Coordinates of C-alpha atoms in Angstrom, one line a residue:
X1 CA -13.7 2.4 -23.4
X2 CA -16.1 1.2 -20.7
X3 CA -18.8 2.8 -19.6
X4 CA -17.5 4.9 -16.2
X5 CA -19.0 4.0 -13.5
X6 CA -22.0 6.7 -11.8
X7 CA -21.4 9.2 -8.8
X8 CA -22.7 8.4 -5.6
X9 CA -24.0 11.6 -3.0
X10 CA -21.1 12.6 -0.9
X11 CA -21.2 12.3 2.2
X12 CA -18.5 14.1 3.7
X13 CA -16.7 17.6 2.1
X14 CA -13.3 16.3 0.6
X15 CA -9.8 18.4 0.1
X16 CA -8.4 17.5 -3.4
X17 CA -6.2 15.1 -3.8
X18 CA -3.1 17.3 -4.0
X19 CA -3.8 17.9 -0.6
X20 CA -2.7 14.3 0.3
X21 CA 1.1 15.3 -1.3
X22 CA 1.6 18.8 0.5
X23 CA 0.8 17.9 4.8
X24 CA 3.2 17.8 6.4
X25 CA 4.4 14.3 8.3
X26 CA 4.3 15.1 12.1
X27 CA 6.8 13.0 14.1
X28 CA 5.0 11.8 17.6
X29 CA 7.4 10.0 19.3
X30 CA 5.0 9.8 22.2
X31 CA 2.5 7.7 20.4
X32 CA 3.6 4.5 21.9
X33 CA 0.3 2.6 21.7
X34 CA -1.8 1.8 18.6
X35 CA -4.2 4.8 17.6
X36 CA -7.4 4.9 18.5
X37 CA -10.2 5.5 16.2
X38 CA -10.3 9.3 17.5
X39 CA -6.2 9.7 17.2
X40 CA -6.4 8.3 13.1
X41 CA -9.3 10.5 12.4
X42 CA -7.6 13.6 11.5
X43 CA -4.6 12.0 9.9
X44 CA -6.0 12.3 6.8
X45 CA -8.0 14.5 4.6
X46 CA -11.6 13.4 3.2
X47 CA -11.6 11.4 -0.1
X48 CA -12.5 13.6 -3.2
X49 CA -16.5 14.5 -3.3
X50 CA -18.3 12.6 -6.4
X51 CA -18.5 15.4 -8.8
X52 CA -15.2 16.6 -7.9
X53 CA -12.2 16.5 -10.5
X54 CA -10.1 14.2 -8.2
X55 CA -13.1 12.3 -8.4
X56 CA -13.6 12.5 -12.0
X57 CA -9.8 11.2 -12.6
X58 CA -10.2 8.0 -10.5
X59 CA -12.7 6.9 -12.6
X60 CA -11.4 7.9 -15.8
X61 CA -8.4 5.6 -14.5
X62 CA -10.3 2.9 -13.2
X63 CA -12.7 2.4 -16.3
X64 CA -8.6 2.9 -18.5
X65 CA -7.1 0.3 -16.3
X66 CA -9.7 -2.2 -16.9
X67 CA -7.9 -3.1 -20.7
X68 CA -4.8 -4.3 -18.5
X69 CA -6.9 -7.6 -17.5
X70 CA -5.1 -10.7 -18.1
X71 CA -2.1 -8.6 -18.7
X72 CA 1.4 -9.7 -16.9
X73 CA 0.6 -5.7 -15.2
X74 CA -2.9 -7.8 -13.5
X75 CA -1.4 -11.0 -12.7
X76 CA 1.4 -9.3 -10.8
X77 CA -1.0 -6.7 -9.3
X78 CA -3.0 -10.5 -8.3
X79 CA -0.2 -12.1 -6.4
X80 CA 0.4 -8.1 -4.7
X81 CA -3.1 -8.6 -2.9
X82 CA -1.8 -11.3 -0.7
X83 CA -0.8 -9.8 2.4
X84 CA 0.9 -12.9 4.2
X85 CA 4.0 -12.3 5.6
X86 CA 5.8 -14.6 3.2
X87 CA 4.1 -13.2 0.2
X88 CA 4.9 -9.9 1.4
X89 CA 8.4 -10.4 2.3
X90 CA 8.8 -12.3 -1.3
X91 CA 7.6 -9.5 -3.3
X92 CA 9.9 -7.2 -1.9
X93 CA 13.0 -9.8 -3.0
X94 CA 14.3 -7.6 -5.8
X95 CA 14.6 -4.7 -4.2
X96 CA 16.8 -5.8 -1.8
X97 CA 19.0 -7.5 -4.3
X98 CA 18.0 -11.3 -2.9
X99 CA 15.4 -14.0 -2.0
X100 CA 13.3 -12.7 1.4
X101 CA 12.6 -15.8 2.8
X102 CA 10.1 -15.6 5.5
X103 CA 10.8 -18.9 6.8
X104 CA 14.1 -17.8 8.0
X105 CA 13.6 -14.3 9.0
X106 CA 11.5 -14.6 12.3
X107 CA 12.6 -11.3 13.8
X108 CA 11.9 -9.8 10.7
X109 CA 8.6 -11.5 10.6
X110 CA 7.8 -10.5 14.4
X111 CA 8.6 -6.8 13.6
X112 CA 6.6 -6.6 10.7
X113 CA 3.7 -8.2 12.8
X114 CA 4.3 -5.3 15.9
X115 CA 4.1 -3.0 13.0
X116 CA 0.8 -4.2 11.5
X117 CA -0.4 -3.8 14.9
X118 CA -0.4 -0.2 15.2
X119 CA -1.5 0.6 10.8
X120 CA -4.2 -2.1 11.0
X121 CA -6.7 -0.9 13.8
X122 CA -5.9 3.0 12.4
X123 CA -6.7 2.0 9.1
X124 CA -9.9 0.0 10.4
X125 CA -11.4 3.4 11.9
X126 CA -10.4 5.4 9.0
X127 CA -12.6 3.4 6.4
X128 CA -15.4 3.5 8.7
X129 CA -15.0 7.6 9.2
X130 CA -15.2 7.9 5.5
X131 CA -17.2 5.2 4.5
X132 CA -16.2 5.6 0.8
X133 CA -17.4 3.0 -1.6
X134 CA -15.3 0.6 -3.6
X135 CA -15.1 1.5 -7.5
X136 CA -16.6 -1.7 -8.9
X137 CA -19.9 -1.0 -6.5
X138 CA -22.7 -0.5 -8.7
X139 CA -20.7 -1.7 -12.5
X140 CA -19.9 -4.9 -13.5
X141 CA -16.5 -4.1 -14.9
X142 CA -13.6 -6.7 -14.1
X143 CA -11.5 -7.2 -11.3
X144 CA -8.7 -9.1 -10.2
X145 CA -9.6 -10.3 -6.6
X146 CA -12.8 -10.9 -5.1
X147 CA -14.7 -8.2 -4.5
X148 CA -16.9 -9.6 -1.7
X149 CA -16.9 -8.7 1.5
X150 CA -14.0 -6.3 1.2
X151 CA -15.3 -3.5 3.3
X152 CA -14.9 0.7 2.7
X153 CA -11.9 2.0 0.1
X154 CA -10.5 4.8 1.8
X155 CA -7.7 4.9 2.8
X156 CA -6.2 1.7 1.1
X157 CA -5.1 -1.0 3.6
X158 CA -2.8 -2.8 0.7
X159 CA -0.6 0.2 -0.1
X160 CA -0.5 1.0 4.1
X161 CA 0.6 -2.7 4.4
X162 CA 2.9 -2.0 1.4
X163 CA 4.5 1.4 2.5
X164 CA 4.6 0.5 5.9
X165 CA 6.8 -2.8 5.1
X166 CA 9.1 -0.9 2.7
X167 CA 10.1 1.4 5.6
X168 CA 10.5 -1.1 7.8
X169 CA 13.0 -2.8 4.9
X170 CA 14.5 0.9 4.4
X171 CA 15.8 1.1 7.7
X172 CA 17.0 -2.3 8.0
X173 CA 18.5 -2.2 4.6
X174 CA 19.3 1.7 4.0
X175 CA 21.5 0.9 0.6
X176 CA 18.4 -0.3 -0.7
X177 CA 16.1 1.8 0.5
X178 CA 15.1 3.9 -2.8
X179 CA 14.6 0.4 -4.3
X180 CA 12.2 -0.6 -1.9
X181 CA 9.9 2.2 -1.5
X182 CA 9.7 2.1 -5.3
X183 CA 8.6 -1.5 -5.3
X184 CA 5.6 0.1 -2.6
X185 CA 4.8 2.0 -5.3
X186 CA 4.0 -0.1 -7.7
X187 CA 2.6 -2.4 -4.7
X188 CA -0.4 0.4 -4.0
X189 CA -0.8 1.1 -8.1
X190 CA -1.7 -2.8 -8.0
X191 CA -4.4 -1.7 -5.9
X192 CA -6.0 0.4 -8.8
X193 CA -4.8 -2.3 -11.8
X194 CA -7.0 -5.0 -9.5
X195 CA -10.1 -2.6 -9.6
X196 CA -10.7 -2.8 -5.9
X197 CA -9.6 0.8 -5.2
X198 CA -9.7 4.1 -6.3
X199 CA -6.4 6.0 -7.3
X200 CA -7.0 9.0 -4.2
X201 CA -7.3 5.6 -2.0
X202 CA -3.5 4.6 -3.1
X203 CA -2.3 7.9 -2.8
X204 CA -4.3 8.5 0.7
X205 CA -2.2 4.7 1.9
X206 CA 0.7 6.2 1.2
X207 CA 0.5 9.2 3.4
X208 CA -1.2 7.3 5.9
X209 CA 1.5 4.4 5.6
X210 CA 4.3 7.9 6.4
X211 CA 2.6 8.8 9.2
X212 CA 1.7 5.6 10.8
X213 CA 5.1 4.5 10.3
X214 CA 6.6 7.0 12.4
X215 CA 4.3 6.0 15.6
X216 CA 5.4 2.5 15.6
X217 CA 9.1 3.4 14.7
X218 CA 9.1 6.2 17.4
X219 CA 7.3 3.9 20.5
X220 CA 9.5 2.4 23.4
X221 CA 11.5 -0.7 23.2
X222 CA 11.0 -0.3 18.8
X223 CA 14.8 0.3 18.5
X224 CA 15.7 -3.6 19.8
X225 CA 13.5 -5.4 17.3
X226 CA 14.7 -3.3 14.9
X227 CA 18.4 -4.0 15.6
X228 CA 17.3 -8.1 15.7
X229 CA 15.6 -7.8 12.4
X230 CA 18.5 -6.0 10.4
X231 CA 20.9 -7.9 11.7
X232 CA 18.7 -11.3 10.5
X233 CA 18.8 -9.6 7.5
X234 CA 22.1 -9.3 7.0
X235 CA 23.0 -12.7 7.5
X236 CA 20.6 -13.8 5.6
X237 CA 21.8 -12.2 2.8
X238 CA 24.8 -13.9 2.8
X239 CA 23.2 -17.1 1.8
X240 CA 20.1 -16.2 0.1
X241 CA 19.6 -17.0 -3.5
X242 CA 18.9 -14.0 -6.1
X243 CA 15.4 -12.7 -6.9
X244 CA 13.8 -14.2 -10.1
X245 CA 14.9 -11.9 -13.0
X246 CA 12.3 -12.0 -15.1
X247 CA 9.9 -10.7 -12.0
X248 CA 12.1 -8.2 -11.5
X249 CA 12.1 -7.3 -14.9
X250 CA 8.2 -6.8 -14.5
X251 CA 8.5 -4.9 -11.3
X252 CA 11.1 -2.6 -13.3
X253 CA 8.3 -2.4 -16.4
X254 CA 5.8 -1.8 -14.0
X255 CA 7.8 0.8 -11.8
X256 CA 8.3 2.9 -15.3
X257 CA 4.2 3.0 -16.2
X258 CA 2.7 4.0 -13.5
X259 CA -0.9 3.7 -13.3
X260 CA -1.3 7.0 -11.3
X261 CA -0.6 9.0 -14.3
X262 CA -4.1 8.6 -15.6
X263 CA -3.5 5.5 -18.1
X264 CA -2.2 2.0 -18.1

């Protein structure tokens, strides 16, 4: 096994990572503007202090899930770090049963942007709060994107992106809606297979994803654009293609081993 890589001072006091599973997920149907950086900062607790057993598990996972490089598990968690709204869309194909064409779902598209514009500046402050470094700082252990230039870890902006979107997809598509958010998942363990966050990062996303969801869905005018989008949807699934089995077959492999669990 490689070499984990070493602690780092901490710099804030941290709850443990069970913590993250048992808040609560306030409704604030009020919040009808983005957050500001002082309405995000108490939406989540700290990440774990170094020293810390939360701590000690995300780097006993990240130094395990370094032996999946190369593996069908990295190249899949590759393509998961491209957060265009095509890519995005395509990767959530199989869990709703059909091709997610981005080119032909412009409401879809435009809601997904209004969305990103209330989790990205939250998400933004919240990595500067905690300032939390990125586990291949200060190693040389693989990963699967590049790792320049990436900014703070926590909380993870991938598995936001990728919680946030599955909602979105629930509520549009609510027969398919345990499909998707297990495809968001496996989106935020891709996060850990690449190396670029930690596993308290993933599971911080998707409580942060939760919350931040429920602003945007909750603000004025949301319930229009949200009746455009599923009804796009539902025409285009009337014409789509099907999703590619064999990457559904992958999803479904990955979906069953989850990296969270402490091993690949």
């Amino acid at each position: 096994m490689p070499p984990l890589p070493p602690a780092r001072p901490a710099v804030l006091p941290a709850l443990g990572l069970a913590v993250l599973l048992a808040l609560p997920l306030p409704v604030r149907a009020a919040d009808s503007a983005a957050p500001s950086r002082t309405s995000v900062s108490a939406l989540l607790p700290p990440p774990p202090p170094p020293g810390s057993a939360p701590d000690m598990a995300d780097r006993q996972i990240f130094a395990t899930t370094r032996a999946l490089r190369d593996s069908p598990r990295w190249r899949m968690a590759t393509e998961d770090a491209d957060l265009a709204f095509p890519a995005m869309l395509h990767d959530f194909s199989c869990a709703a049963g059909f091709t997610l064409d981005a080119s032909v779902l412009p409401h879809v598209v435009a809601t997904l942007a209004a969305l990103q514009a209330v989790t990205k500046p939250a998400v933004k402050a919240q990595k500067e709060q905690y300032g939390r470094p990125r586990p291949f700082e200060g190693n040389t252990l693989p990963v699967c994107t590049p790792s320049k230039n990436l900014g703070y870890a926590y909380p993870s902006g991938h598995t936001v992106a990728g919680w946030t979107t599955a909602l979105l997809l629930g509520r549009l598509m609510p027969e398919r809606e345990d499909a998707f958010m297990q495809r968001a998942r496996v989106f935020g363990e891709s996060r850990v297979i690449c190396g670029v966050h930690w596993a308290s990062d993933v599971w911080a996303g998707y409580m942060d994803g939760s919350l931040l969801f429920e602003r945007f869905e909750n603000a004025p005018g949301q319930q229009a654009l949200l009746a455009e989008a599923r009804n796009e949807l539902a025409e285009a699934a009337r014409h789509a293609a099907p999703p590619d089995p064999a990457r559904c077959a992958l999803e479904t492999d990955a979906a069953r081993h989850s990296v969270l669990a402490g091993a690949p």
